[in-house]
Coordinates of C-alpha atoms and ligand atoms in Angstrom, one line a residue:
M1 CA 102.9 68.7 71.3
T2 CA 105.9 70.4 72.8
G3 CA 106.5 70.4 76.6
T4 CA 106.2 74.2 76.6
K5 CA 102.9 74.1 74.8
V6 CA 101.5 71.4 77.3
K7 CA 102.8 73.8 80.2
L8 CA 101.1 76.8 78.6
D9 CA 97.8 75.0 78.1
A10 CA 97.7 73.7 81.7
R11 CA 98.6 77.2 83.0
R12 CA 96.1 78.6 80.9
E13 CA 93.4 76.2 82.0
K14 CA 94.3 77.0 85.7
Q15 CA 94.0 80.8 84.9
V16 CA 90.7 80.4 83.4
R17 CA 89.4 78.2 86.2
E18 CA 90.6 80.7 88.7
A19 CA 89.0 83.6 86.8
E20 CA 85.6 81.8 86.4
E21 CA 85.6 81.2 90.2
L22 CA 86.6 84.8 90.8
L23 CA 84.7 86.8 88.3
F24 CA 81.6 85.1 87.6
A25 CA 79.8 84.5 90.8
G26 CA 76.2 83.9 89.8
P27 CA 73.2 85.6 87.9
Q28 CA 73.8 89.3 87.6
K29 CA 71.9 92.1 85.7
L30 CA 73.3 92.6 82.1
G31 CA 75.6 96.0 82.4
V32 CA 76.4 98.2 79.5
A33 CA 79.7 96.8 78.6
K34 CA 78.7 93.2 78.5
G35 CA 75.6 94.3 76.6
L36 CA 77.6 96.0 74.1
F37 CA 79.6 92.7 73.3
L38 CA 76.1 90.9 72.7
G39 CA 75.0 93.6 70.4
R40 CA 72.6 95.3 72.8
F41 CA 72.4 98.6 74.2
V42 CA 71.2 98.5 77.8
A43 CA 70.1 102.2 77.6
D44 CA 68.9 102.3 81.3
W45 CA 72.4 102.3 82.8
V46 CA 73.4 105.2 80.7
T47 CA 70.2 107.3 79.9
P48 CA 69.0 109.6 81.1
Y49 CA 72.4 111.2 82.1
P50 CA 72.9 110.5 85.9
K51 CA 72.3 113.3 88.1
L52 CA 72.9 113.7 92.0
S53 CA 69.7 113.9 94.2
P54 CA 69.0 117.6 95.0
E55 CA 70.3 117.1 98.8
Q56 CA 73.5 115.3 97.4
E57 CA 73.9 118.2 94.9
K58 CA 73.8 120.6 97.8
A59 CA 76.0 118.8 100.0
V60 CA 78.7 118.2 97.2
N61 CA 78.5 122.0 96.1
Q62 CA 79.2 123.0 99.8
S63 CA 82.0 120.6 100.1
L64 CA 83.6 121.8 96.8
L65 CA 83.2 125.4 98.0
E66 CA 85.1 124.7 101.2
L67 CA 87.6 122.4 99.4
R68 CA 88.5 125.0 96.7
A69 CA 88.9 127.7 99.3
F70 CA 91.2 125.4 101.4
L71 CA 93.3 124.2 98.4
D72 CA 93.6 127.8 97.1
E73 CA 95.2 128.7 100.4
H74 CA 97.1 125.6 101.6
L75 CA 98.0 123.5 98.5
D76 CA 101.2 124.2 96.8
P77 CA 101.8 121.4 94.2
A78 CA 105.3 122.8 93.1
A79 CA 106.5 122.7 96.7
I80 CA 105.2 119.1 97.1
D81 CA 106.8 118.0 94.1
R82 CA 110.1 119.8 95.1
Q83 CA 110.0 118.6 98.7
A84 CA 108.7 115.0 97.9
D85 CA 106.3 115.5 100.8
I86 CA 102.6 116.4 101.3
P87 CA 102.8 118.6 104.4
R88 CA 100.9 117.4 107.4
H89 CA 98.8 120.6 107.5
V90 CA 97.4 119.7 104.1
I91 CA 96.5 116.1 105.1
D92 CA 95.0 117.3 108.3
G93 CA 93.0 120.1 106.4
L94 CA 91.6 117.4 104.1
A95 CA 90.6 115.2 106.9
R96 CA 88.8 118.1 108.5
L97 CA 86.9 118.7 105.2
G98 CA 85.8 115.1 105.3
V99 CA 87.7 114.1 102.2
L100 CA 89.3 111.0 103.8
G101 CA 86.0 109.4 104.6
M102 CA 83.7 110.9 102.0
T103 CA 82.0 107.7 100.7
A104 CA 82.0 105.9 104.3
P105 CA 78.6 105.8 105.9
L106 CA 77.9 108.4 108.6
E107 CA 77.7 105.7 111.3
V108 CA 81.5 105.2 110.9
G109 CA 82.4 108.9 110.8
G110 CA 82.2 109.1 106.9
R111 CA 80.2 111.8 105.0
G112 CA 78.0 109.2 103.2
F113 CA 78.7 110.7 99.7
S114 CA 77.8 108.7 96.6
Q115 CA 80.6 107.6 94.2
M116 CA 79.5 110.3 91.8
G117 CA 79.7 113.0 94.5
Y118 CA 83.1 111.9 95.5
C119 CA 84.3 111.7 91.9
R120 CA 83.3 115.5 91.8
V121 CA 85.7 116.2 94.6
M122 CA 88.5 114.1 93.3
E123 CA 88.2 115.8 90.0
E124 CA 89.0 119.2 91.8
I125 CA 92.1 117.7 93.6
G126 CA 93.3 115.8 90.6
G127 CA 93.2 119.0 88.5
R128 CA 95.4 120.8 91.0
C129 CA 97.9 118.2 92.4
A130 CA 98.3 114.4 91.3
S131 CA 100.5 113.6 94.4
T132 CA 97.7 114.8 96.6
S133 CA 94.8 112.9 94.7
V134 CA 97.0 109.7 94.7
F135 CA 97.5 110.1 98.4
V136 CA 93.8 110.5 99.0
N137 CA 93.1 107.6 96.7
A138 CA 95.5 105.2 98.2
H139 CA 93.8 105.9 101.7
H140 CA 90.1 106.2 100.6
S141 CA 89.5 104.6 97.3
I142 CA 91.7 101.6 98.1
G143 CA 93.1 101.8 101.6
I144 CA 89.9 101.7 103.6
R145 CA 87.6 100.3 100.8
A146 CA 88.3 96.5 101.6
L147 CA 87.1 97.3 105.3
L148 CA 84.2 99.1 103.8
L149 CA 83.1 96.4 101.5
F150 CA 84.2 93.1 103.2
G151 CA 84.8 94.2 106.9
S152 CA 82.6 92.4 109.6
A153 CA 80.3 94.7 111.6
E154 CA 82.9 94.4 114.6
Q155 CA 85.8 95.3 112.3
K156 CA 84.1 98.3 110.9
R157 CA 83.2 99.6 114.3
R158 CA 86.7 99.1 115.6
W159 CA 88.9 100.2 112.7
L160 CA 86.9 102.7 110.3
P161 CA 86.1 105.9 112.6
P162 CA 89.8 107.0 113.0
L163 CA 90.4 106.2 109.4
T164 CA 87.3 108.1 108.0
R165 CA 88.2 111.1 110.1
G166 CA 91.8 110.9 108.8
E167 CA 93.2 110.7 112.4
Q168 CA 94.7 107.4 111.0
L169 CA 95.7 106.8 107.5
A170 CA 95.5 103.6 105.3
A171 CA 97.3 101.7 102.6
F172 CA 96.6 98.9 100.3
A173 CA 99.5 96.3 99.9
L174 CA 99.1 93.8 97.0
T175 CA 102.2 94.4 94.6
E176 CA 105.4 92.3 95.4
P177 CA 108.5 91.6 93.4
Q178 CA 106.8 88.6 91.7
A179 CA 103.4 89.8 91.7
G180 CA 102.9 92.9 89.6
S181 CA 100.3 92.8 86.9
D182 CA 100.2 89.2 88.0
A183 CA 98.5 89.9 91.1
A184 CA 97.5 86.3 91.6
N185 CA 101.1 85.4 92.0
V186 CA 101.5 86.9 95.6
Q187 CA 104.3 85.1 97.4
T188 CA 103.9 86.5 100.9
Q189 CA 103.1 83.6 103.2
A190 CA 100.6 83.6 106.1
R191 CA 100.7 80.5 108.1
P192 CA 98.5 79.8 111.0
S193 CA 100.1 79.6 114.5
A194 CA 100.1 76.3 116.5
D195 CA 97.3 77.6 118.7
G196 CA 95.3 79.0 115.7
S197 CA 95.1 82.3 117.2
H198 CA 97.4 84.1 114.8
Y199 CA 98.8 83.9 111.3
I200 CA 102.5 84.3 110.7
L201 CA 103.4 86.6 107.9
N202 CA 106.6 86.4 105.9
G203 CA 107.3 88.3 102.8
E204 CA 108.1 91.5 100.9
K205 CA 105.9 94.1 99.3
R206 CA 107.0 96.8 97.0
Y207 CA 105.7 100.2 95.5
I208 CA 103.0 100.7 98.3
T209 CA 101.8 104.2 98.5
N210 CA 101.3 105.7 101.9
T211 CA 103.0 103.0 103.9
A212 CA 105.3 105.3 105.7
I213 CA 102.4 107.5 106.9
A214 CA 99.9 104.9 107.5
Q215 CA 98.5 103.2 110.6
V216 CA 96.5 100.7 108.9
L217 CA 97.4 98.4 105.9
T218 CA 95.3 95.9 103.9
V219 CA 97.8 93.3 103.2
M220 CA 97.3 90.3 100.8
A221 CA 99.1 87.1 101.7
R222 CA 98.9 83.3 101.0
T223 CA 97.2 81.1 103.4
P224 CA 96.7 77.3 103.4
V225 CA 93.4 75.9 102.2
P226 CA 92.1 73.2 104.5
G227 CA 92.2 69.9 103.0
K228 CA 94.2 71.1 99.9
K229 CA 97.9 71.3 98.9
E230 CA 97.3 74.7 97.2
T231 CA 97.4 77.9 98.9
A232 CA 95.0 81.0 98.3
I233 CA 95.3 84.6 99.0
T234 CA 93.7 86.1 102.0
A235 CA 93.5 89.8 103.1
F236 CA 94.9 90.9 106.6
L237 CA 94.5 94.1 108.4
V238 CA 98.2 95.0 109.5
T239 CA 99.4 97.7 111.7
P240 CA 102.9 99.0 111.5
D241 CA 103.6 98.5 115.2
M242 CA 103.4 94.8 114.8
E243 CA 106.6 93.0 115.6
G244 CA 108.3 91.9 112.4
F245 CA 107.1 94.9 110.3
Q246 CA 110.0 96.4 108.5
L247 CA 109.9 99.4 106.3
L248 CA 112.9 98.7 104.1
E249 CA 112.6 101.9 102.1
P250 CA 109.8 104.4 103.4
R251 CA 110.2 106.8 100.3
M252 CA 111.3 105.3 97.1
E253 CA 113.0 108.0 95.1
K254 CA 110.8 108.3 92.0
M255 CA 110.0 110.4 88.6
G256 CA 106.7 111.6 89.5
L257 CA 103.9 111.7 92.2
R258 CA 106.9 112.7 94.2
G259 CA 104.8 113.9 97.3
T260 CA 103.3 110.5 97.9
A261 CA 105.3 108.0 100.3
T262 CA 105.8 104.8 98.2
A263 CA 107.5 102.3 100.1
R264 CA 109.2 98.9 100.0
L265 CA 108.5 96.7 103.1
A266 CA 108.8 93.2 104.7
F267 CA 107.1 91.0 107.1
R268 CA 109.6 88.7 109.0
D269 CA 107.7 86.3 111.3
M270 CA 105.1 88.9 112.0
A271 CA 102.1 87.7 114.0
V272 CA 98.7 89.0 113.0
P273 CA 95.6 88.0 115.0
K274 CA 93.2 85.9 113.0
E275 CA 90.5 88.5 114.0
N276 CA 92.3 90.7 111.5
I277 CA 91.3 88.6 108.5
L278 CA 89.3 90.6 106.0
G279 CA 86.6 88.9 104.2
P280 CA 86.6 85.1 103.8
L281 CA 89.6 83.1 104.3
G282 CA 91.2 82.4 100.8
K283 CA 89.1 85.0 99.0
G284 CA 91.8 87.8 99.2
L285 CA 92.2 87.9 95.4
K286 CA 88.4 88.7 95.0
V287 CA 88.7 91.3 97.7
A288 CA 91.7 92.8 96.0
L289 CA 90.2 92.9 92.6
T290 CA 87.0 94.4 93.9
V291 CA 88.8 97.1 95.7
L292 CA 90.8 97.9 92.5
D293 CA 87.5 98.2 90.6
F294 CA 86.5 100.9 93.0
G295 CA 89.8 102.5 92.8
R296 CA 89.6 102.8 89.1
T297 CA 86.5 105.1 89.1
T298 CA 88.5 108.0 90.8
F299 CA 91.2 107.4 88.2
G300 CA 88.5 108.7 85.7
A301 CA 87.7 111.6 88.0
C302 CA 91.4 112.8 88.7
T303 CA 92.5 112.5 85.2
T304 CA 89.3 114.4 83.9
G305 CA 90.5 117.2 86.5
A306 CA 94.1 117.1 85.0
A307 CA 92.6 117.3 81.6
K308 CA 90.5 120.4 82.3
T309 CA 93.6 122.1 83.9
C310 CA 95.6 121.3 80.6
L311 CA 92.7 122.6 78.4
R312 CA 92.7 126.0 80.5
L313 CA 96.4 126.3 80.3
A314 CA 96.6 125.4 76.6
V315 CA 93.9 128.0 75.7
Q316 CA 95.5 130.8 77.7
Y317 CA 98.9 130.2 75.9
A318 CA 97.3 129.7 72.6
N319 CA 95.4 133.0 72.8
T320 CA 98.3 135.1 74.1
R321 CA 101.7 133.5 72.6
K322 CA 102.5 135.3 69.4
Q323 CA 104.7 133.9 66.6
F324 CA 104.8 134.9 62.9
D325 CA 102.7 138.0 64.0
R326 CA 99.8 135.6 64.9
T327 CA 98.6 134.1 68.0
L328 CA 99.2 130.3 68.2
G329 CA 95.5 129.8 68.3
E330 CA 95.3 131.0 64.8
F331 CA 97.3 128.3 63.4
E332 CA 95.1 125.2 62.2
L333 CA 97.5 122.5 63.8
I334 CA 97.1 124.3 67.1
K335 CA 93.2 124.5 66.7
K336 CA 93.2 120.8 65.9
K337 CA 94.9 120.2 69.0
I338 CA 92.7 122.4 71.3
A339 CA 89.6 121.0 69.7
R340 CA 90.7 117.3 70.3
M341 CA 91.7 118.3 73.9
A342 CA 88.1 119.7 74.5
A343 CA 86.4 116.6 73.0
Y344 CA 88.4 114.2 75.1
T345 CA 87.9 116.1 78.2
Y346 CA 84.1 116.2 77.7
A347 CA 84.0 112.4 77.1
M348 CA 86.3 111.8 80.1
E349 CA 83.7 113.5 82.2
A350 CA 80.9 111.9 80.8
L351 CA 82.3 108.4 81.1
T352 CA 83.4 109.1 84.8
T353 CA 80.0 110.2 85.8
V354 CA 78.2 107.3 84.0
T355 CA 80.6 104.7 85.5
A356 CA 80.3 106.1 89.1
S357 CA 76.6 106.1 88.7
L358 CA 76.6 102.3 88.0
I359 CA 78.2 101.8 91.3
D360 CA 75.6 104.1 93.0
R361 CA 72.7 102.5 91.5
G362 CA 73.7 99.1 92.5
L363 CA 74.9 97.4 89.2
E364 CA 76.7 94.5 90.9
D365 CA 79.1 93.7 88.1
Y366 CA 80.8 96.9 86.8
M367 CA 84.4 95.5 86.4
L368 CA 84.3 95.9 82.7
E369 CA 83.1 99.5 82.8
T370 CA 85.7 100.5 85.4
A371 CA 88.5 98.9 83.5
M372 CA 87.3 100.6 80.3
L373 CA 87.2 104.0 82.3
K374 CA 90.7 103.6 83.5
V375 CA 92.2 102.8 80.2
F376 CA 90.2 105.3 78.2
T377 CA 90.9 108.2 80.7
T378 CA 94.6 107.4 81.3
E379 CA 95.2 107.3 77.6
A380 CA 93.4 110.4 76.8
L381 CA 95.0 112.3 79.6
W382 CA 98.5 111.2 78.3
E383 CA 97.5 112.6 74.9
V384 CA 96.1 116.0 76.5
I385 CA 99.1 116.5 78.5
N386 CA 101.5 115.9 75.8
E387 CA 99.7 118.3 73.3
T388 CA 99.6 121.0 75.9
F389 CA 103.2 120.5 76.4
Q390 CA 103.8 120.9 72.7
I391 CA 101.7 124.1 72.5
Y392 CA 103.9 125.6 75.2
G393 CA 107.0 124.8 73.3
G394 CA 110.3 124.9 75.0
S395 CA 108.7 126.8 78.0
A396 CA 106.8 123.5 79.0
Y397 CA 110.3 122.0 79.7
F398 CA 111.2 124.4 82.6
T399 CA 110.1 123.7 86.1
D400 CA 108.5 127.2 86.7
L401 CA 105.4 125.9 84.7
P402 CA 103.5 122.9 85.9
L403 CA 103.6 121.0 82.7
E404 CA 106.9 119.0 83.2
R405 CA 105.6 117.9 86.7
M406 CA 102.1 117.0 85.3
L407 CA 103.7 114.9 82.5
R408 CA 105.8 113.2 84.9
D409 CA 103.0 112.6 87.4
A410 CA 100.7 111.2 84.6
R411 CA 103.0 108.6 83.2
I412 CA 102.2 106.1 86.0
N413 CA 98.6 106.2 85.2
Q414 CA 98.9 103.7 82.2
I415 CA 100.7 101.2 84.5
A416 CA 99.4 101.3 88.0
E417 CA 96.2 99.5 89.3
G418 CA 96.4 97.4 86.1
A419 CA 98.6 98.0 83.3
N420 CA 96.7 99.2 80.3
E421 CA 97.7 96.2 78.2
V422 CA 96.3 93.8 80.9
L423 CA 93.1 95.7 81.1
K424 CA 92.7 95.6 77.4
S425 CA 93.0 91.9 77.4
F426 CA 90.6 91.6 80.3
I427 CA 87.9 93.7 78.8
A428 CA 88.0 91.8 75.6
L429 CA 88.0 88.3 77.1
V430 CA 85.5 89.1 79.7
G431 CA 83.2 90.9 77.1
I432 CA 83.4 88.0 74.6
R433 CA 82.5 85.5 77.2
G434 CA 78.7 86.1 76.9
P435 CA 78.4 85.8 73.0
G436 CA 80.8 83.0 73.3
Q437 CA 78.9 81.0 75.6
Q438 CA 75.7 81.6 73.5
L439 CA 77.5 80.4 70.4
Q440 CA 78.8 77.3 72.1
E441 CA 75.4 76.5 73.4
L442 CA 74.0 77.0 70.1
Q443 CA 76.5 74.8 68.6
D444 CA 76.0 72.1 71.2
S445 CA 72.1 72.4 70.5
L446 CA 72.6 72.0 66.8
R447 CA 74.0 68.5 67.5
H448 CA 71.0 67.3 69.4
P449 CA 68.2 69.5 67.7
W450 CA 65.3 67.3 68.7
G451 CA 66.0 67.3 72.4
E452 CA 67.1 71.0 72.6
W453 CA 64.7 72.5 70.0
R454 CA 63.4 75.1 72.5
K455 CA 66.8 76.3 73.7
M456 CA 68.1 76.3 70.2
W457 CA 65.1 78.3 69.0
L458 CA 65.6 80.9 71.7
L459 CA 69.3 81.2 71.4
G460 CA 69.1 81.5 67.8
L461 CA 66.5 84.1 67.9
D462 CA 68.6 86.1 70.2
R463 CA 71.7 85.8 67.8
V464 CA 69.7 86.5 64.7
D465 CA 67.9 89.5 66.4
A466 CA 71.5 91.0 67.4
A467 CA 72.6 90.5 63.9
V468 CA 69.7 92.2 62.1
R469 CA 68.3 94.6 64.5
T470 CA 70.1 98.0 65.2
P471 CA 69.9 99.0 68.8
V472 CA 67.8 102.0 69.6
V473 CA 69.4 104.7 71.5
P474 CA 66.7 106.7 73.3
V475 CA 67.9 110.3 72.7
K476 CA 65.3 113.1 73.2
S477 CA 66.6 115.8 71.1
P478 CA 66.0 115.3 67.4
Q479 CA 69.5 117.2 66.7
L480 CA 71.2 114.0 68.1
G481 CA 69.3 111.6 66.0
R482 CA 72.0 111.0 63.3
H483 CA 74.6 110.4 65.8
A484 CA 72.4 108.2 67.7
Q485 CA 71.5 106.0 64.7
R486 CA 75.3 105.8 63.7
F487 CA 76.0 104.7 67.2
G488 CA 73.4 101.9 67.0
R489 CA 74.7 100.7 63.8
L490 CA 78.1 100.6 65.2
V491 CA 76.9 98.4 68.0
R492 CA 75.5 96.0 65.8
K493 CA 78.6 95.9 63.6
F494 CA 80.7 95.3 66.6
N495 CA 78.7 92.4 67.7
L496 CA 78.9 90.8 64.3
E497 CA 82.8 91.3 64.4
V498 CA 82.9 89.7 67.9
N499 CA 80.9 86.7 66.6
R500 CA 83.2 86.5 63.6
A501 CA 86.4 86.8 65.7
L502 CA 84.9 83.9 67.9
F503 CA 84.2 81.8 64.8
R504 CA 87.6 82.3 63.4
Y505 CA 90.0 82.0 66.4
R506 CA 87.8 79.8 68.7
E507 CA 89.9 79.1 71.9
E508 CA 92.9 80.5 70.5
I509 CA 91.3 83.9 70.9
L510 CA 92.6 83.6 74.5
D511 CA 96.1 84.2 73.2
C512 CA 95.3 86.8 70.4
Q513 CA 96.2 90.0 72.3
L514 CA 96.2 92.0 69.0
V515 CA 92.7 90.9 68.3
Q516 CA 91.6 91.4 71.9
E517 CA 93.0 95.0 71.8
R518 CA 91.0 96.0 68.8
L519 CA 87.8 94.5 70.5
A520 CA 88.6 96.3 73.7
Q521 CA 89.3 99.4 71.7
A522 CA 86.1 99.5 69.9
A523 CA 84.1 98.5 73.1
M524 CA 85.7 101.5 74.9
E525 CA 84.9 103.9 72.2
L526 CA 81.3 102.7 72.3
F527 CA 80.9 103.1 75.9
A528 CA 82.4 106.6 75.7
S529 CA 80.2 107.6 72.8
A530 CA 77.1 106.3 74.7
S531 CA 78.2 108.4 77.8
V532 CA 78.7 111.5 75.4
L533 CA 75.4 111.0 73.7
S534 CA 73.5 110.8 77.1
R535 CA 75.4 113.8 78.5
W536 CA 74.8 116.1 75.4
D537 CA 71.2 115.0 75.3
A538 CA 70.6 115.9 78.8
E539 CA 72.6 119.4 78.3
I540 CA 70.3 120.2 75.3
S541 CA 67.1 119.4 77.4
S542 CA 68.0 121.5 80.3
G543 CA 69.5 124.4 78.3
Q544 CA 72.9 123.9 79.7
G545 CA 75.9 123.6 77.5
A546 CA 74.6 126.5 75.3
H547 CA 76.5 128.9 77.5
K548 CA 80.1 129.2 76.7
N549 CA 79.0 129.8 73.0
G550 CA 78.0 126.1 72.6
T551 CA 81.5 124.9 73.3
S552 CA 80.3 121.9 75.1
Q553 CA 78.1 120.9 72.3
S554 CA 80.8 121.2 69.7
A555 CA 83.1 119.2 71.8
A556 CA 80.6 116.4 72.2
D557 CA 79.9 116.5 68.4
L558 CA 83.5 116.4 67.5
F559 CA 84.1 113.6 70.0
L560 CA 81.3 111.4 68.4
R561 CA 82.6 112.0 65.0
G562 CA 86.1 110.9 66.0
S563 CA 85.1 108.0 68.2
A564 CA 82.7 106.6 65.6
R565 CA 85.7 106.7 63.2
R566 CA 88.1 105.1 65.6
T567 CA 85.5 102.2 66.2
E568 CA 85.3 101.6 62.4
Q569 CA 89.1 101.7 62.1
A570 CA 89.6 99.4 65.0
L571 CA 87.0 96.8 63.5
A572 CA 88.4 97.2 60.1
E573 CA 91.9 96.3 61.2
L574 CA 90.6 93.0 62.5
H575 CA 90.7 92.0 58.9
D576 CA 93.4 94.2 57.2
N577 CA 96.4 94.4 59.6
D578 CA 100.0 93.5 59.8
D579 CA 99.7 91.2 62.9
A580 CA 101.9 88.3 61.4
A581 CA 104.7 90.6 60.4
V582 CA 104.5 92.3 63.7
V583 CA 104.8 88.9 65.7
A584 CA 107.5 87.7 63.4
T585 CA 109.6 91.0 63.6
A586 CA 109.2 91.0 67.5
N587 CA 110.2 87.3 67.7
R588 CA 113.1 87.8 65.6
V589 CA 114.2 91.0 67.7
L590 CA 113.5 89.1 70.9
G591 CA 115.8 86.6 69.5
E592 CA 113.5 83.7 70.2
S593 CA 111.7 83.1 67.0
E594 CA 110.8 79.6 68.0
I595 CA 108.5 81.1 70.9
G596 CA 105.3 82.7 69.9
R597 CA 102.8 82.2 67.1
Ligands
LIG1 C1 104.0 105.1 92.3 C2 103.4 103.8 92.4 C3 102.6 103.6 93.4 C4 102.0 102.3 93.6 N1 101.0 102.2 94.7 C5 100.7 101.1 94.8 C6 99.8 100.5 96.0 O1 99.6 101.5 96.8 N2 99.6 99.4 96.3 C7 99.9 98.3 95.5 O2 99.6 97.1 95.7 N3 100.7 98.5 94.3 C8 101.1 99.8 93.8 N4 101.9 100.1 92.9 C9 102.2 98.9 92.0 C10 101.5 99.1 90.6 O3 100.0 98.6 90.8 C11 102.3 98.0 89.7 O4 103.3 98.8 89.4 C12 101.4 97.6 88.5 O5 100.4 96.7 88.9 C13 102.4 97.0 87.4 O6 103.1 95.9 88.0 P1 104.8 95.9 87.7 O7 105.2 97.3 88.1 O8 105.4 94.8 88.4 O9 104.8 95.7 86.2 P2 104.8 94.3 85.4 O10 103.8 93.5 85.9 O11 106.3 93.7 85.4 O12 104.5 94.8 83.9 C14 105.4 95.5 83.2 C15 104.7 95.9 81.9 O13 104.6 94.6 81.1 C16 103.3 94.7 80.4 N5 102.4 93.4 80.7 C17 102.5 92.9 81.9 N6 101.7 91.8 81.9 C18 101.2 91.8 80.5 C19 100.3 91.0 79.8 N7 99.6 90.0 80.5 N8 100.0 91.3 78.5 C20 100.6 92.4 78.0 N9 101.4 93.0 78.6 C21 101.7 92.9 79.8 C22 102.6 96.0 80.7 O14 103.0 97.0 79.7 C23 103.3 96.5 82.0 O15 103.4 97.9 82.1 C24 102.3 101.4 92.7 C25 103.3 101.7 91.7 C26 103.8 102.8 91.5 C27 104.8 103.1 90.3

């Protein structure tokens, strides 16, 4: 074995150990996504399509009414982009409307909205101005989230009220020069002071939204672990008035989201009281990942809002712009774009609603679903914006229309809060863990058939059941029967392919990103299809969706057809692909053909 391989194996083992400790804390209910990997459809999490309670519906509608009136009058996204700043009166107005503490409990000054209700609000803001929605998210979805989830009663009482009322603003500081996608590689050090009353922080953070306007930052730093040589990440509450806090670059000049203040900052011998530790000492990575899980739900809502805006703009233009004596909408290639945009937008909204409801209904482990939502919606929005841009032709390129700004703003979505490549790997690897464990246990039991016969019998039954039984998708409307049956067959097929991949690659699958991507792609399509089926079924039952000449229903139908085809394709490519050629070519191009597979 080469030295490089030994090092890689050791690193991988360490990563797997860390992930085990971080992500799989104990017995939890089976969620939708993990169920799909096991060949099951856990219908209760998806159907019936989630609805707000009548009181919440009323409160959310009232908030939306006020918000729309405020945004119509005060929000100028083009000026925000041009001036690279969100005016204070906009921030104050959002604070007055309760937007900056919407999901926080009433007792700390919040509005007590559910995640689903909050997503409706964020969809509205995201549909108008990405800078503003990212500012709100950095404050509310991730800035105060660690306090809400992990703060002690005393910390919540002390820190939250001014933050939820928007008198103070928050930021979340994880990223560093050496810790981007590899969040566990945080280098900022926090060593205890001699008397143990403080931690002394040294290090640098970069790309941190809201820093220049925030009064409270959740900062991740490495602390010693008593009795061990290793250090572990801990979350700290930091205020910019602490001595040693340095704002190196308050507003880094950037391509999009120009209204947000994104900073580079440093801590030089900055003393932070030990009372400012958030959550357990050494568990900061868990804190950070949980916070980001929450943040990803609002990614879904904001991208849905932006997609709806694009669709509206595209339809307007396609119906009015004439070339060759016909409106653009009369050309089939433009129809195709509009139809696909409508289908994706419908699915984005459904997926966001279902994912948010998982949090509201207390599913403890929703990390796969939020990762799927983030990847699916950010990739869908990119396509939707790009197609709208194409329909507008040359005019999209000029700054008097919002499209070039929307395109610039949207590009970061596939990178921030978990690059999509990293999340696809994550989805596949966490997803296959369940079936992988079952198969491993089955294999182990087969070695000792007499001692473990009962376990073997049960595991075998479960595997055989998943292989032969097509999951039932409980739709009420007979009109959806064919789609539901096709979906069930695809879940079964997906599980068979997961098992095949596990047999074929065994432990090596941890390094097979091309295989992981296809499994993740298929799983995301299945989750999106389940959400669309559920939404469509609810609309048929309630008589909604028939308005607008059945637009909703044809968008849903089109999505389900396309999604099934994309799932089949991802699974077929597990067997028929150019992976070896891809890797060989890349290795040659990278000039290091001895590295890699
Ligand atoms: C405008 C903006 C605002 C931000 N706000 C915040 C904030 O408020 N708080 C905060 O903490 N951070 C923030 N970030 C940081 C953001 O989350 C990181 O940029 C992101 O995590 C990616 O890290 P990186 O930029 O260092 O890219 P890298 O980690 O260097 O990755 C570069 C690319 O490599 C690829 N890649 C990386 N790892 C893998 C892998 N394992 N497999 C395959 N491909 C891989 C991906 O394509 C990725 O896009 C912000 C960034 C921007 C641009």
